Amino acid sequence: MSSILEVNDVHKRIRGKEIIQDLSFSVEPGEVFGFLGPNGAGKTTTIRMMVGLTPISSGDILIDGYSIQKSYAKAIKQVGAIVENPEMYNHLTAEKNLIHFARMNGKVDQKRIDELLDLVKLGHVKKKKVRTFSLGMKQRLGIAQALLHRPKLLILDEPTNGLDPEGIRMVRAYLRRLAEEEGLAVLVSSHLLSEMELMCDRFAIIQDGKLISIEDQRVSEGEGRPLPYQIDVGPQKLEAAMQVVKEAYPDLKIEEAEQRLTIYIEKENVPALLRYVMEAGFDIYEAKEDKQTLEERFLQATSKEGSS
Amino acid sequence: MIRLVQNEWMKLFWRISTWVMTAILLLGVVGVLIYSLTNQPSADELPSEAQWKAGLEQQIEEDRQALEDSGAAADFYEQRIAENEYRIQNDLPPQSATGESVWSFMSTNAGLLDLLSIFVIIVAATIISSEFKTGTIKLLLVRPPSRIKILMSKYLTVILYAVAMLALLFGASFVLGALFFGFGEPSTQLIYTDGEVEQRPQVLALAIDYLTGSVNFVMLATLAFAISAIFRSEAMAIAISVLLYVVGAGVTSTLALAYDWPKYLLFANTNLNQYFTSGGPPVESMTLGFSIIVLIVYWLIFMGFAIWMFKKREISVTG
């Protein structure tokens, strides 16, 4: 299937300063794509360019094959978005807010509005003014307005910002459901790595307006790539265990860290490795994937620029 | 486009301030009503024909005296003398001799057009800037309708609001006036130009008052709307427009005493009523056609600026 969102060599200059440099990536239907970077990295600027709020200096952004610059109306039809905060009309009710945005999109009927109010669990307060809503409720109403016209691409800027853990969990569950059940492409931005890991299939790391890397979590969870696994056999037996593993698996990269073995191995080979270590007479107190490394890589990526 | 106007209308009338403004306008009409009722002479207090004619003659005498004595404000006295003589000759009783009617009541209420103008300016100034203030402008613009359409729907809404308020003022004045004062005998308005006196039925005079008043506030609303689109600041748009509204005409007519060029200024032309009443335009060479062309040019400039700025602006919301 072709990509819903294509960002091609996008640059953004403001007063001679490059805010975004040579940014390219694409988002496929049915995936949740993360946009990770520290504050000020250019996430919001990029999102503004995607929805036509800010002109692109050079390059292009295609949504469902249409250029946001040249065929704005056709491109934006496929987009539902929240940029920055979910700002709704405080003096209108939740329902009136949705009616308002529905009128702007053409074919949206009352049934769809009710359906969405129920989806985001705001059906019982639809006659209440948005002024009285909590941030979490506003965020949910924001998602409802973005979904009204059944877009193919949902763009959410920091959707969990300011939410409590319960609210974050709800948003995460919605997004995953939308992507999996309705084949929606979802782009979310965040400055928190942990959130990206929980929510996204893939995510791009950007720093100072440049793409640093794209992480594919489906691959890292699945087969193929060796991942770091930490195995705790007790501090006394660490050296001996390392010897034994090295003899049996001469090709693997093995390190010692925090009094544990760190072995880079494909996921499907982990059970065999553990069985082997145990049969060699070692007790295993703990064995886990070393998620820390990703965080470290993110921090490295983001601090490298700052220190140089 | 109709849906967009519907949206703006909905947002406007869900605001409490809109209702407060409507209520103040109605209160104004009721205030004028109470004032007129308490000051209305009863039927037997009204002067008879002989009485009012005698009154006018006495006034003519006094005015002649004043003219001879000082020569100051000669224009004013000459006009009043000419008008009073015309009334006596043609049996046209002045307002004070006919008593209040729905027509005179509506004519008094035309003064409330000033209040209405300020309300329309406020609506025009806030309809764009409030979207920027709350950040909702972003959700408004990431939709298929183009920016020009959105801007135009907002402008149309302002005009619709102005028309609605005008209809309300007109309607309320008519209904209350008819109820309390009856239709009576319409008095006649006199126009004095270059020594000639003409008469005009009050109903026509009323229509001219309201129509020219509307032109005035439509221009100001357009100005406020453009400022709001350009600066996106409610406070600035309201302050500048209301300030211009209050002092603009005064400053312009002062300048017009000494120069010719003020005739190209907006405020020399917004009051089209000047071509229909005794005062005449601030600069002599001006005509109704000239004013209409100047107004159209200003309107095009305001709208052009608003569209141009709104189209090219990067939409960023701070805070």
XYZ file of C-alpha atoms in Angstrom:
627
model
C 0.000 0.000 0.000
C 1.208 3.485 -0.686
C 2.104 5.922 2.027
C -0.507 8.280 3.437
C 2.027 10.871 4.440
C 5.230 11.566 2.577
C 7.671 14.183 3.733
C 10.246 14.826 1.009
C 13.433 16.831 1.595
C 11.618 19.448 3.580
C 13.471 22.567 4.658
C 12.164 25.433 6.682
C 14.034 28.693 6.995
C 12.962 31.560 9.188
C 14.989 34.742 8.801
C 17.886 32.900 7.205
C 18.028 30.317 9.981
C 17.420 26.679 9.129
C 14.716 25.466 11.485
C 14.177 22.189 9.615
C 16.821 20.625 7.406
C 16.382 17.973 4.785
C 13.631 16.099 6.568
C 12.244 13.007 4.855
C 10.097 10.169 6.100
C 6.764 8.524 5.361
C 3.866 7.122 7.322
C 1.863 4.066 6.196
C -1.819 3.237 6.744
C -2.474 1.361 9.966
C 0.631 2.441 11.798
C 1.236 4.756 14.691
C 4.259 6.817 13.847
C 6.079 8.779 16.521
C 7.860 12.038 16.183
C 10.361 12.228 19.019
C 12.636 15.065 19.930
C 13.451 17.467 22.735
C 11.491 20.681 23.032
C 12.505 23.098 20.314
C 13.711 20.380 17.936
C 11.187 21.412 15.278
C 8.379 18.924 15.877
C 5.608 21.485 15.991
C 7.045 23.437 13.063
C 7.003 20.251 10.982
C 3.428 19.502 11.977
C 2.420 23.077 11.108
C 3.894 22.564 7.651
C 1.981 19.301 7.233
C -1.350 20.998 7.848
C -0.592 24.150 5.894
C -0.418 26.585 8.795
C 3.165 27.456 7.889
C 4.648 27.606 4.398
C 7.366 25.117 3.430
C 10.653 26.741 2.343
C 11.666 23.917 0.033
C 10.694 20.297 -0.529
C 7.143 19.014 -0.337
C 4.708 17.163 1.855
C 2.214 14.790 0.222
C -0.913 13.583 1.950
C -2.690 10.713 0.218
C -0.682 11.672 -2.855
C -1.723 15.344 -2.858
C 0.706 18.147 -2.192
C -0.274 20.302 0.750
C 1.153 23.261 -1.112
C -0.430 22.743 -4.504
C -3.696 20.906 -3.754
C -4.391 22.110 -0.248
C -8.110 21.299 -0.145
C -7.677 17.713 -1.423
C -4.727 17.060 0.871
C -6.244 18.521 4.039
C -9.467 16.571 3.515
C -7.629 13.449 4.598
C -6.205 15.003 7.734
C -7.565 15.302 11.228
C -5.298 17.252 13.493
C -4.629 18.796 16.842
C -1.777 21.291 16.730
C -0.321 22.142 20.129
C -3.178 22.322 22.592
C -6.702 21.076 21.926
C -8.238 24.539 21.792
C -11.989 24.380 21.411
C -14.651 27.037 21.722
C -15.039 27.355 25.462
C -18.338 29.157 25.246
C -19.967 26.420 23.177
C -21.063 22.988 24.343
C -19.111 19.889 23.381
C -21.797 18.968 20.873
C -21.914 22.459 19.324
C -18.152 22.391 18.919
C -18.433 19.189 16.911
C -21.358 20.554 14.874
C -19.210 23.579 14.118
C -16.329 21.545 12.746
C -18.664 19.114 11.008
C -20.134 21.978 8.996
C -16.675 22.821 7.771
C -16.099 19.352 6.417
C -19.226 18.686 4.434
C -20.746 15.286 4.842
C -20.935 14.741 8.580
C -24.294 13.961 10.153
C -25.631 14.021 13.696
C -25.219 10.244 13.947
C -21.482 10.522 13.400
C -21.262 13.267 16.019
C -23.058 11.150 18.610
C -20.942 8.163 17.680
C -17.751 10.107 18.302
C -19.000 11.623 21.538
C -19.597 8.086 22.747
C -16.230 6.894 21.462
C -14.381 9.491 23.509
C -16.789 8.986 26.426
C -18.183 12.498 26.424
C -21.760 11.562 25.497
C -23.035 12.341 28.991
C -21.630 15.892 29.002
C -22.373 16.850 25.411
C -24.726 19.646 26.492
C -22.131 21.135 28.838
C -19.931 24.032 27.875
C -16.325 23.163 27.145
C -15.253 25.819 29.656
C -16.119 23.388 32.439
C -14.065 20.503 31.003
C -10.826 19.107 32.400
C -7.752 19.029 30.191
C -8.244 15.320 29.592
C -11.826 15.863 28.438
C -10.721 18.666 26.129
C -8.012 16.425 24.712
C -10.612 13.730 24.015
C -12.965 16.239 22.421
C -10.004 17.359 20.338
C -9.532 13.801 19.112
C -13.254 13.574 18.335
C -13.167 16.725 16.192
C -10.110 15.398 14.371
C -11.918 12.147 13.530
C -15.269 13.647 12.471
C -14.724 13.482 8.740
C -13.096 10.017 8.780
C -9.627 11.172 7.746
C -6.934 8.779 6.612
C -4.246 10.565 8.606
C -4.493 11.688 12.196
C -1.901 14.185 13.400
C -1.632 14.826 17.105
C 0.887 17.183 18.619
C 1.873 16.075 22.138
C -1.464 14.317 22.697
C -0.619 13.257 26.233
C 0.809 16.553 27.401
C -0.715 17.527 30.710
C -2.786 14.360 31.071
C -2.825 12.155 34.168
C -1.667 8.528 33.813
C -5.237 7.327 33.343
C -5.790 9.877 30.576
C -2.537 8.910 28.900
C -3.563 5.254 28.943
C -6.906 6.060 27.372
C -5.385 8.115 24.583
C -2.849 5.422 23.890
C -5.542 2.755 23.716
C -7.692 4.857 21.325
C -4.836 5.498 18.977
C -3.775 1.886 18.814
C -7.355 0.827 18.220
C -7.866 3.390 15.456
C -4.736 2.300 13.692
C -5.402 -1.406 14.008
C -9.148 -1.508 13.423
C -9.701 1.349 10.986
C -6.364 1.341 9.233
C -5.751 4.950 10.139
C -2.261 6.368 9.882
C -1.470 8.209 13.107
C 1.367 10.633 13.642
C 2.048 11.666 17.219
C 4.783 13.887 18.536
C 6.314 13.749 21.970
C 9.458 14.580 23.864
C 9.169 11.442 25.969
C 10.839 8.293 24.735
C 8.947 5.975 27.073
C 5.703 7.160 25.574
C 6.879 6.575 22.016
C 7.863 3.031 22.924
C 4.465 2.262 24.347
C 2.429 3.898 21.626
C 4.236 3.681 18.322
C 5.099 1.131 15.698
C 7.914 3.323 14.419
C 9.278 6.636 15.463
C 11.639 9.246 14.100
C 14.078 11.024 16.359
C 14.747 14.606 15.411
C 17.166 17.067 16.899
C 17.804 20.660 15.857
C 15.600 20.218 12.823
C 17.462 17.168 11.528
C 16.349 13.570 11.339
C 18.691 11.489 13.472
C 17.208 8.045 13.092
C 14.018 6.079 12.588
C 13.427 3.267 15.054
C 11.217 0.378 14.066
C 9.777 -1.265 17.148
C 8.038 -4.029 15.231
C 11.444 -5.246 14.120
C 12.979 -4.885 17.536
C 10.194 -6.914 19.063
C 10.365 -9.535 16.388
C 13.047 -11.550 14.709
C 16.225 -10.636 12.962
C 18.080 -8.001 14.885
C 20.212 -8.882 17.934
C 19.053 -7.023 21.023
C 20.786 -6.541 24.329
C 19.598 -8.925 27.057
C 20.747 -8.568 30.612
C 21.222 -11.817 32.528
C 21.832 -11.879 36.267
C 23.645 -15.037 37.452
C 24.872 -13.581 40.747
C 27.995 -11.454 41.105
C 30.295 -14.297 42.160
C 29.634 -16.411 39.116
C 29.718 -13.625 36.608
C 33.216 -14.323 35.274
C 32.652 -18.062 34.975
C 29.340 -17.646 33.227
C 30.864 -15.238 30.762
C 33.502 -17.811 29.862
C 30.932 -20.528 29.334
C 28.736 -18.374 27.096
C 31.696 -17.156 25.083
C 32.759 -20.729 24.390
C 29.309 -21.765 23.240
C 28.461 -18.574 21.288
C 31.774 -17.209 19.966
C 30.043 -14.868 17.510
C 27.938 -12.931 19.984
C 28.857 -9.617 21.466
C 29.033 -10.043 25.219
C 29.629 -7.328 27.790
C 29.654 -6.979 31.511
C 27.670 -4.157 33.039
C 26.146 -3.497 36.466
C 27.290 -6.926 37.606
C 25.243 -8.585 34.911
C 25.996 -10.109 31.575
C 24.782 -8.156 28.587
C 24.431 -10.396 25.569
C 23.370 -9.177 22.123
C 21.204 -11.924 20.716
C 18.120 -12.373 18.543
C 14.919 -12.756 20.495
C 14.138 -16.247 19.145
C 17.465 -17.542 20.397
C 17.016 -16.328 23.962
C 15.299 -19.493 25.360
C 18.064 -21.735 24.042
C 20.728 -19.503 25.509
C 19.072 -19.448 28.930
C 18.582 -23.207 28.896
C 22.238 -23.653 28.038
C 23.404 -21.380 30.859
C 21.229 -23.186 33.387
C 22.321 -26.612 32.230
C 25.921 -25.459 32.648
C 25.137 -25.136 36.365
C 24.334 -21.463 36.811
C 21.286 -20.011 38.543
C 19.474 -17.256 36.657
C 17.939 -14.638 38.945
C 16.759 -12.335 36.218
C 16.837 -12.041 32.432
C 15.390 -9.102 30.541
C 15.718 -7.051 27.443
C 17.815 -3.992 28.099
C 15.421 -1.182 27.227
C 17.862 1.318 28.650
C 19.966 1.286 25.551
C 17.302 2.935 23.471
C 16.959 5.704 25.995
C 20.718 6.038 26.049
C 20.847 6.227 22.316
C 18.185 8.934 22.335
C 20.042 10.877 24.968
C 23.318 10.437 23.138
C 21.747 11.574 19.927
C 20.210 14.584 21.517
C 23.117 15.631 23.710
C 25.809 15.210 21.069
C 24.595 18.275 19.253
C 24.352 20.318 22.390
C 27.893 19.658 23.625
C 29.712 20.197 20.362
C -20.261 29.257 2.522
C -23.709 29.310 4.139
C -22.511 26.701 6.624
C -19.530 28.856 7.500
C -21.768 31.866 8.127
C -24.028 29.619 10.199
C -20.993 28.690 12.264
C -19.972 32.270 12.841
C -23.526 33.195 13.738
C -23.676 30.358 16.248
C -20.384 31.366 17.833
C -21.506 34.997 17.990
C -24.838 34.313 19.645
C -23.476 31.851 22.162
C -21.468 34.722 23.582
C -23.005 36.464 26.541
C -21.543 39.787 25.419
C -23.627 39.661 22.235
C -26.810 39.420 24.262
C -25.642 42.124 26.629
C -25.129 44.464 23.667
C -28.566 43.623 22.286
C -30.105 44.274 25.692
C -28.313 47.627 26.042
C -29.626 48.720 22.666
C -33.197 47.809 23.656
C -32.708 49.570 26.986
C -31.656 52.643 25.027
C -34.915 52.576 23.085
C -36.887 52.160 26.323
C -34.886 55.023 27.865
C -35.785 57.332 25.005
C -39.404 56.206 25.351
C -39.529 57.062 29.049
C -37.911 60.417 28.404
C -40.367 61.241 25.598
C -43.356 60.133 27.671
C -42.439 62.268 30.667
C -41.719 65.311 28.529
C -44.719 65.007 26.244
C -47.185 67.869 26.501
C -50.811 66.779 26.795
C -53.204 67.562 23.935
C -54.685 70.702 25.481
C -51.213 72.064 26.203
C -50.329 72.008 22.530
C -50.284 75.488 21.033
C -53.029 76.409 18.589
C -52.198 77.557 15.089
C -52.336 81.229 16.074
C -50.142 80.551 19.059
C -47.366 78.742 17.260
C -47.364 81.233 14.441
C -47.089 84.054 16.943
C -44.256 82.161 18.655
C -42.361 81.778 15.429
C -42.811 85.420 14.509
C -41.435 86.446 17.845
C -38.431 84.219 17.278
C -37.873 85.732 13.834
C -37.843 89.179 15.406
C -35.304 88.138 18.023
C -33.106 86.496 15.423
C -33.143 89.615 13.231
C -32.186 91.661 16.252
C -29.335 89.331 17.054
C -28.125 89.523 13.467
C -28.039 93.298 13.491
C -26.387 93.500 16.893
C -23.427 91.234 16.421
C -23.308 89.668 13.007
C -21.831 86.578 14.664
C -23.165 83.174 13.584
C -24.947 84.861 10.738
C -25.461 81.621 8.831
C -27.287 80.063 11.727
C -29.656 82.968 12.229
C -30.341 83.409 8.531
C -31.216 79.740 8.206
C -33.555 79.787 11.198
C -35.279 82.934 9.979
C -35.776 81.462 6.511
C -37.131 78.193 7.897
C -39.514 79.862 10.314
C -40.858 82.156 7.607
C -41.390 79.127 5.390
C -43.366 77.376 8.134
C -45.654 80.364 8.654
C -46.281 80.814 4.933
C -47.006 77.148 4.273
C -48.895 76.290 7.478
C -46.307 73.731 8.596
C -46.373 73.508 12.379
C -43.008 72.838 14.067
C -42.398 69.679 16.099
C -43.300 71.423 19.354
C -46.806 72.116 18.039
C -47.655 68.661 16.677
C -46.667 66.596 19.683
C -44.876 63.278 19.628
C -45.689 60.661 16.971
C -44.144 57.374 15.951
C -42.157 59.287 13.328
C -40.621 61.789 15.660
C -39.890 59.010 18.147
C -38.068 56.991 15.491
C -36.182 60.070 14.452
C -34.981 60.589 18.036
C -33.943 56.936 18.182
C -31.749 57.370 15.129
C -29.365 58.869 17.693
C -28.926 55.339 19.038
C -27.181 54.492 15.763
C -24.024 55.756 17.489
C -24.378 53.095 20.146
C -25.152 50.488 17.510
C -22.071 51.525 15.538
C -19.853 50.885 18.537
C -21.383 47.438 19.036
C -20.873 46.565 15.389
C -17.259 47.750 15.649
C -16.756 45.533 18.687
C -18.155 42.496 16.880
C -16.072 43.215 13.769
C -12.935 43.677 15.840
C -13.357 40.490 17.862
C -14.633 38.066 15.253
C -11.128 37.330 13.943
C -8.904 38.294 16.823
C -10.776 36.168 19.353
C -9.942 33.082 17.283
C -6.295 33.991 17.540
C -6.580 34.742 21.232
C -8.038 31.351 22.059
C -5.970 29.421 19.513
C -9.068 28.060 17.779
C -7.864 29.695 14.564
C -5.667 26.624 14.004
C -8.583 24.209 14.092
C -10.512 26.574 11.863
C -7.816 26.735 9.217
C -6.850 23.068 8.980
C -10.042 22.349 7.039
C -10.905 22.240 3.361
C -12.445 25.759 3.152
C -9.860 28.264 1.982
C -8.714 31.112 4.143
C -10.471 33.640 1.937
C -13.767 31.824 2.381
C -13.346 31.806 6.123
C -12.497 35.490 6.156
C -15.465 36.326 3.943
C -17.851 34.272 6.064
C -16.744 36.294 9.050
C -17.216 39.570 7.227
C -20.682 38.529 6.051
C -21.566 37.634 9.604
C -20.550 41.111 10.792
C -22.737 42.697 8.118
C -25.623 40.370 8.970
C -25.242 41.258 12.609
C -25.293 44.965 11.750
C -28.416 44.517 9.652
C -30.087 42.505 12.401
C -29.322 45.114 15.036
C -30.497 47.875 12.734
C -33.733 46.002 12.089
C -34.123 45.536 15.820
C -33.613 49.240 16.512
C -35.921 50.220 13.677
C -38.542 47.646 14.622
C -38.514 48.336 18.356
C -38.726 52.086 17.758
C -41.609 51.645 15.354
C -43.608 49.285 17.559
C -43.079 51.245 20.794
C -43.590 54.588 19.050
C -46.819 53.420 17.418
C -48.096 51.972 20.691
C -47.386 54.997 22.847
C -47.673 57.946 20.479
C -49.823 56.751 17.596
C -49.234 57.627 13.991
C -50.312 61.227 14.357
C -49.714 63.812 11.729
C -46.217 63.433 10.303
C -44.373 66.700 10.708
C -42.242 68.018 7.889
C -38.497 68.421 7.793
C -37.132 71.564 6.197
C -33.867 71.733 4.283
C -32.101 75.016 3.829
C -29.549 75.283 1.041
C -28.128 78.512 -0.394
C -31.003 80.614 0.883
C -33.667 78.258 -0.449
C -35.957 76.277 1.816
C -37.389 72.945 0.722
C -39.654 70.587 2.560
C -39.328 66.847 2.915
C -41.791 64.370 4.454
C -40.520 63.060 7.764
C -40.830 59.434 6.693
C -38.396 60.041 3.862
C -36.112 61.974 6.206
C -36.196 59.006 8.574
C -35.250 56.558 5.848
C -32.339 58.787 4.867
C -31.196 59.033 8.501
C -31.134 55.284 8.949
C -29.615 54.513 5.569
C -26.793 57.006 5.803
C -26.212 55.926 9.393
C -25.793 52.357 8.122
C -23.215 53.385 5.547
C -21.290 55.027 8.340
C -21.053 51.976 10.544
C -20.536 49.514 7.713
C -17.401 51.485 6.786
C -16.225 51.553 10.391
C -16.969 47.879 10.850
C -14.920 47.138 7.735
C -12.064 49.192 9.139
C -12.245 47.383 12.486
C -12.418 44.049 10.672
C -9.306 44.846 8.633
C -7.368 45.992 11.688
C -8.428 42.827 13.469
C -7.210 40.666 10.568
C -3.931 42.535 10.311
C -2.931 42.947 13.945
C -5.022 40.119 15.432
C -5.406 42.102 18.573
C -8.883 42.700 19.910
C -7.850 45.610 22.060
C -6.061 47.391 19.246
C -8.842 46.884 16.740
C -11.522 48.133 19.112
C -9.464 51.041 20.417
C -8.399 52.354 17.021
C -11.840 52.061 15.437
C -13.781 53.548 18.328
C -11.259 56.355 18.673
C -11.531 57.139 14.972
C -15.286 56.957 15.219
C -15.380 59.436 18.090
C -12.778 61.977 16.941
C -12.520 61.258 13.220
C -15.363 63.481 12.066
C -14.345 66.347 14.348
C -10.715 66.369 13.301
C -11.674 66.075 9.651
C -14.085 69.008 9.717
C -11.529 71.143 11.567
C -8.927 70.379 8.925
C -11.488 71.049 6.210
C -11.835 74.628 7.419
C -8.305 75.331 6.304
C -7.544 72.883 3.512
C -9.082 71.152 0.562
C -7.383 67.759 0.810
C -9.356 66.471 3.837
C -12.135 65.716 1.392
C -10.219 62.542 0.567
C -10.213 61.455 4.207
C -12.520 58.635 5.216
C -14.431 60.652 7.777
C -15.207 63.523 5.470
C -17.253 61.021 3.489
C -18.773 58.508 5.910
C -21.613 60.820 6.879
C -23.622 60.845 3.665
C -26.411 62.554 5.554
C -24.502 65.798 4.993
C -25.779 65.865 1.418
C -29.399 65.630 2.522
C -29.541 68.113 5.358
C -28.895 71.768 5.833
C -25.264 71.624 6.933
C -23.686 70.588 3.655
C -20.348 68.811 3.208
C -17.212 70.010 5.009
C -15.458 70.915 1.755
C -17.632 72.707 -0.773
C -16.460 70.915 -3.895
C -17.659 67.550 -2.547
C -20.689 65.795 -4.038
C -22.624 62.669 -3.159
C -21.079 60.805 -6.095
C -17.603 61.837 -5.009
C -18.198 60.546 -1.488
C -19.542 57.239 -2.716
C -16.473 56.704 -4.888
C -14.142 57.612 -2.023
C -15.977 55.182 0.259
C -15.746 52.376 -2.283
C -12.016 52.978 -2.661
C -11.534 52.881 1.114
C -13.635 49.740 1.355
C -11.516 48.038 -1.311
C -8.329 49.067 0.475
C -9.541 47.740 3.838
C -10.751 44.444 2.424
C -7.703 44.042 0.214
C -5.394 44.476 3.179
C -7.420 42.124 5.327
C -7.409 39.380 2.689
C -3.758 39.839 1.818
C -2.575 39.720 5.426
C -4.860 36.870 6.399
C -3.765 34.778 3.421
C -0.038 35.122 3.767
C 0.198 35.130 7.566
C 1.835 32.223 9.273
C -0.611 31.098 11.853
C 1.193 31.048 15.138
C -0.401 31.490 18.478
C 1.683 32.529 21.396
C 0.817 31.672 24.943
